[in-house]
Amino acid sequence: MAESAESSKDYFVTTVNEDHATICWGCGLRLLLPTHAPVFKCGWCGAITSQNVNKTETKCLWGRRLQDRCFVTILSVFMLFLICGGVWAVHWFVFSVSYTFGIFHYILTAILAATTVSTFSLSAFRCAGTPPTLLWGSYPVVGKGDLENYTFCHYCVKPKSPRAHHCRSCGTCVLDMDHHCPFIGNCVGAANHRHFIAFLFSAVFSTIYISFISAYAGLHIWPPVKYRSLGHLNGSGRDLAIRAFKEVMLALIGLSVLLWQQLCYIYEGKTYLSHLSSQGSGGDHIEEKGCQNIFRFFGCPYSIFIYLPTLRNSPKRHTK
């Protein structure tokens, strides 16, 4: 009876098609796919593998980086030249108004200049954000779910977290990348995003203050309008004043729009790239909007969150 029972059992023997077998890059386990799937996720480590990768070589990367650094250095020197030249041009006027006004002007100018140049330098020369280093490639080393939703960067040849994005201009993966800014020659990411926002704030306030001082000094240097109308001013002088006014207004509007856009993304708990990704995916992943994202972004102390009980239990962003 036992022999007949054993013989009645069904044993299925099948062959594995090599086209449907692949190896997970995260844990090194051999996976069997039902069909030839171009993108698949490992059931053990959670890593995502894409078999349709069109890698293009990045040529002259060092030359591009050198060009960006030279441009940023020249721009920094030009900013210092404008600041020093502006202070020297109006120093006699501000002290002629009053000694107190002159001292106040010099102190405020020094603060705005130091803040603008320092935040610009930190945004340009500081690393934008390096993703955390993880062990990968071997099953005994990689535990279950250690590489959840990680992908493999074929440019950096290492795992890339869902919060990271590879920048071909910088040639590296950036954590919480917002965008690559050509004016600072660097990416804006988790490590320098706060400095970039501070630079925009300082640039906007500096532009407003410089415009006010320039207009105030110009109205006192030029003859009074009641004695000499603007229509009778010299043609070249009038054109120069109008051109300078247009350039200052365009710069102020551009900086203000960029700052407002960045603050809106921070309020929504997103970056510019994550905003584009959410639009492409149909908005399946919805971030929590609120002022807690702005407080968390600027690293406010925990004492502030005591008065905001709804913010204390919210997960912290930009945590490596």
XYZ file of C-alpha atoms in Angstrom:
320
model
C 0.000 0.000 0.000
C 2.842 2.371 0.857
C 4.532 1.712 -2.449
C 1.311 2.340 -4.361
C 0.744 5.571 -2.399
C 4.221 6.815 -3.224
C 3.819 5.890 -6.862
C 0.558 7.795 -6.993
C 2.316 11.085 -6.132
C 2.894 13.437 -9.068
C 6.393 14.742 -9.684
C 6.841 17.589 -12.150
C 10.173 18.129 -13.826
C 10.734 21.220 -15.903
C 13.630 22.948 -17.569
C 14.626 26.521 -16.821
C 14.931 28.804 -19.777
C 18.137 30.809 -19.466
C 16.404 33.804 -21.012
C 14.072 33.949 -18.003
C 16.832 33.554 -15.380
C 18.831 36.474 -14.105
C 20.923 37.511 -11.135
C 19.923 40.284 -8.757
C 22.644 42.922 -8.551
C 21.726 43.712 -4.940
C 22.029 40.338 -3.212
C 23.480 38.126 -5.947
C 20.648 35.596 -5.833
C 19.544 33.873 -9.014
C 15.988 34.817 -9.899
C 13.547 33.049 -12.192
C 11.211 35.343 -14.083
C 7.912 34.139 -15.572
C 8.578 36.178 -18.694
C 11.352 38.346 -19.983
C 10.626 41.327 -17.748
C 12.674 44.440 -18.561
C 12.260 45.724 -14.972
C 11.895 43.484 -11.937
C 12.173 43.693 -8.167
C 13.992 41.181 -5.986
C 11.789 39.502 -3.415
C 14.635 39.226 -0.912
C 16.566 42.506 -0.795
C 13.987 44.683 -2.614
C 16.429 45.984 -5.233
C 15.016 47.018 -8.614
C 16.835 45.910 -11.744
C 16.355 47.287 -15.225
C 17.749 45.180 -18.036
C 17.200 47.827 -20.717
C 19.988 50.226 -19.876
C 21.371 52.551 -22.525
C 24.497 53.933 -20.934
C 26.258 56.762 -22.689
C 29.799 57.707 -21.863
C 30.356 61.117 -20.316
C 33.224 62.714 -22.188
C 35.427 65.563 -20.956
C 33.811 65.559 -17.529
C 36.907 67.016 -15.885
C 36.978 69.812 -18.471
C 33.364 70.691 -17.751
C 33.990 70.747 -14.022
C 37.047 72.949 -14.497
C 35.017 75.319 -16.658
C 32.271 75.525 -14.012
C 34.796 76.235 -11.247
C 36.485 78.958 -13.275
C 33.120 80.577 -14.022
C 32.100 80.480 -10.345
C 35.443 81.949 -9.280
C 35.178 84.796 -11.802
C 31.580 85.439 -10.711
C 32.649 85.591 -7.055
C 35.394 88.095 -7.854
C 32.911 90.153 -9.880
C 30.470 90.186 -6.952
C 33.205 91.427 -4.618
C 34.165 94.092 -7.162
C 30.571 95.334 -7.381
C 30.195 95.389 -3.604
C 33.453 97.270 -2.993
C 32.816 99.639 -5.904
C 29.306 100.408 -4.738
C 30.440 101.103 -1.181
C 33.201 103.419 -2.419
C 30.849 105.233 -4.845
C 28.243 106.270 -2.250
C 30.315 106.481 0.949
C 30.653 110.263 0.673
C 26.919 110.647 0.126
C 25.721 108.484 3.035
C 28.002 110.310 5.461
C 26.879 113.663 4.092
C 23.314 112.780 5.089
C 24.298 111.938 8.679
C 27.063 110.133 10.497
C 24.585 107.647 11.984
C 23.160 106.826 8.560
C 26.673 106.255 7.238
C 27.551 103.832 10.047
C 24.234 102.004 9.592
C 24.866 101.747 5.844
C 28.336 100.286 6.326
C 27.174 97.720 8.905
C 24.191 96.594 6.830
C 26.285 96.461 3.659
C 28.949 94.361 5.393
C 26.329 91.911 6.697
C 24.604 91.540 3.316
C 27.898 91.236 1.457
C 29.311 88.609 3.826
C 26.067 86.636 3.786
C 25.706 86.724 0.005
C 29.308 85.777 -0.781
C 29.529 83.076 1.916
C 26.255 81.367 1.005
C 27.134 81.561 -2.680
C 30.514 79.953 -2.009
C 28.997 77.208 0.148
C 26.386 76.449 -2.519
C 28.984 76.360 -5.282
C 31.957 74.597 -3.693
C 30.312 72.299 -1.154
C 29.325 68.752 -2.085
C 25.634 68.693 -2.965
C 24.941 65.476 -1.078
C 26.511 62.015 -1.135
C 24.167 59.003 -0.861
C 24.915 56.603 2.005
C 27.331 53.755 1.304
C 25.741 50.297 1.591
C 27.007 46.756 1.272
C 25.673 44.961 -1.780
C 26.286 42.131 -4.214
C 26.430 39.159 -1.830
C 23.575 37.227 -0.234
C 25.141 36.642 3.216
C 25.905 40.348 3.521
C 22.622 41.836 2.253
C 19.679 41.206 4.542
C 16.013 41.060 3.677
C 14.745 44.457 2.543
C 18.114 46.205 2.967
C 17.953 47.580 -0.605
C 14.226 48.294 -0.778
C 13.460 50.217 -4.015
C 17.166 50.799 -4.672
C 18.345 50.881 -8.267
C 21.807 50.417 -9.720
C 23.653 53.432 -11.128
C 25.663 52.257 -14.121
C 27.644 55.504 -14.148
C 28.805 55.419 -10.514
C 28.720 51.559 -10.420
C 27.023 51.458 -7.020
C 23.513 51.336 -5.531
C 21.315 54.408 -5.889
C 18.666 55.124 -3.285
C 15.140 56.251 -4.284
C 16.022 59.744 -2.998
C 19.133 60.023 -5.174
C 19.526 61.122 -8.771
C 22.547 60.907 -11.040
C 23.730 64.221 -12.462
C 25.626 63.819 -15.712
C 27.066 67.314 -15.441
C 28.668 66.585 -12.056
C 29.235 62.896 -12.829
C 27.935 61.640 -9.490
C 24.742 60.677 -7.671
C 23.241 63.433 -5.512
C 20.988 62.833 -2.523
C 17.665 64.718 -2.694
C 18.773 66.471 -5.867
C 16.686 69.512 -6.749
C 18.409 70.678 -9.940
C 21.791 71.463 -11.446
C 22.357 75.206 -11.309
C 24.743 76.553 -13.969
C 25.266 79.823 -12.052
C 26.856 78.034 -9.095
C 28.360 75.286 -11.248
C 27.029 72.652 -8.883
C 23.965 70.595 -8.077
C 21.496 71.677 -5.413
C 20.949 68.728 -3.094
C 20.541 67.672 0.514
C 23.906 69.086 1.662
C 23.760 72.556 0.097
C 20.046 73.189 -0.537
C 19.754 75.233 2.646
C 22.730 77.388 1.651
C 21.208 77.916 -1.798
C 17.941 79.180 -0.283
C 19.890 81.466 2.064
C 21.799 82.821 -0.936
C 18.536 83.618 -2.726
C 17.177 85.411 0.347
C 20.376 87.415 0.727
C 20.539 88.237 -3.000
C 16.932 89.487 -3.027
C 17.395 91.677 0.064
C 20.730 92.983 -1.244
C 19.192 93.886 -4.597
C 16.330 95.746 -2.910
C 18.680 97.661 -0.615
C 21.119 98.542 -3.409
C 18.243 99.760 -5.579
C 16.925 101.935 -2.774
C 20.314 103.468 -1.979
C 21.109 104.021 -5.665
C 17.756 105.712 -6.326
C 18.061 107.826 -3.176
C 21.588 108.929 -4.062
C 20.674 109.564 -7.697
C 17.781 111.836 -6.798
C 20.100 113.937 -4.623
C 23.009 113.966 -7.078
C 20.898 114.985 -10.073
C 19.328 118.430 -10.128
C 15.856 118.529 -8.560
C 13.040 117.504 -10.878
C 11.200 120.808 -10.393
C 14.138 122.703 -11.849
C 15.037 120.225 -14.549
C 12.567 117.670 -15.834
C 13.630 114.175 -16.806
C 12.656 114.909 -20.392
C 15.453 117.479 -20.695
C 18.152 115.186 -19.360
C 21.016 114.220 -21.604
C 20.007 111.405 -23.970
C 22.867 109.059 -23.067
C 22.343 109.627 -19.345
C 18.621 108.978 -19.597
C 19.177 105.798 -21.618
C 21.775 104.590 -19.148
C 19.439 105.171 -16.205
C 16.547 103.396 -17.925
C 18.763 100.460 -18.907
C 20.122 100.109 -15.379
C 16.590 100.243 -13.956
C 15.409 97.508 -16.343
C 18.345 95.225 -15.548
C 17.888 95.629 -11.804
C 14.150 94.950 -12.055
C 14.710 91.864 -14.221
C 17.291 90.528 -11.777
C 15.001 91.187 -8.825
C 12.011 89.543 -10.501
C 14.051 86.523 -11.570
C 15.518 85.977 -8.092
C 12.117 86.469 -6.438
C 10.376 83.987 -8.740
C 13.107 81.391 -8.194
C 12.952 81.869 -4.419
C 9.150 81.593 -4.392
C 9.274 78.433 -6.502
C 11.813 76.838 -4.166
C 9.766 77.703 -1.074
C 6.632 76.235 -2.693
C 8.425 72.940 -3.352
C 9.754 72.873 0.220
C 6.251 73.549 1.543
C 4.976 70.578 -0.474
C 7.806 68.358 0.803
C 9.254 67.923 -2.682
C 12.188 68.878 -4.821
C 12.039 70.045 -8.409
C 12.928 66.589 -9.749
C 10.481 64.800 -7.447
C 7.803 67.259 -8.602
C 8.493 66.295 -12.219
C 8.464 62.592 -11.302
C 5.129 62.918 -9.510
C 3.640 64.602 -12.572
C 4.956 61.843 -14.826
C 3.582 59.101 -12.576
C 0.186 60.730 -12.298
C 0.651 61.924 -8.708
C 0.371 58.466 -7.109
C 2.735 59.376 -4.279
C 1.366 62.378 -2.393
C 3.677 64.183 0.021
C 2.407 65.799 3.206
C 2.078 69.535 2.673
C 2.453 72.037 5.459
C 4.651 74.546 7.232
C 6.302 71.692 9.124
C 8.287 70.964 5.969
C 9.709 74.499 5.983
C 10.575 74.324 9.707
C 12.156 70.913 9.203
C 14.090 72.073 6.148
C 15.729 74.990 7.976
C 16.535 72.788 10.989
C 14.525 74.634 13.611
C 15.276 73.508 17.200
C 13.015 71.029 18.924
C 11.725 73.715 21.330
C 9.715 75.256 18.491
C 7.975 71.946 17.814
C 6.669 71.906 21.404
C 4.246 74.669 20.429
C 3.315 72.811 17.239
C 2.076 69.373 18.426
C 1.064 68.305 14.929
C 4.691 68.572 13.776
C 6.419 66.504 16.431
C 5.376 63.125 15.074
C 6.087 63.892 11.436
C 9.070 62.048 9.937
C 12.168 64.134 9.325
C 13.240 64.788 5.813
C 16.865 64.940 4.625
C 17.857 62.243 7.117
C 20.696 60.121 5.838
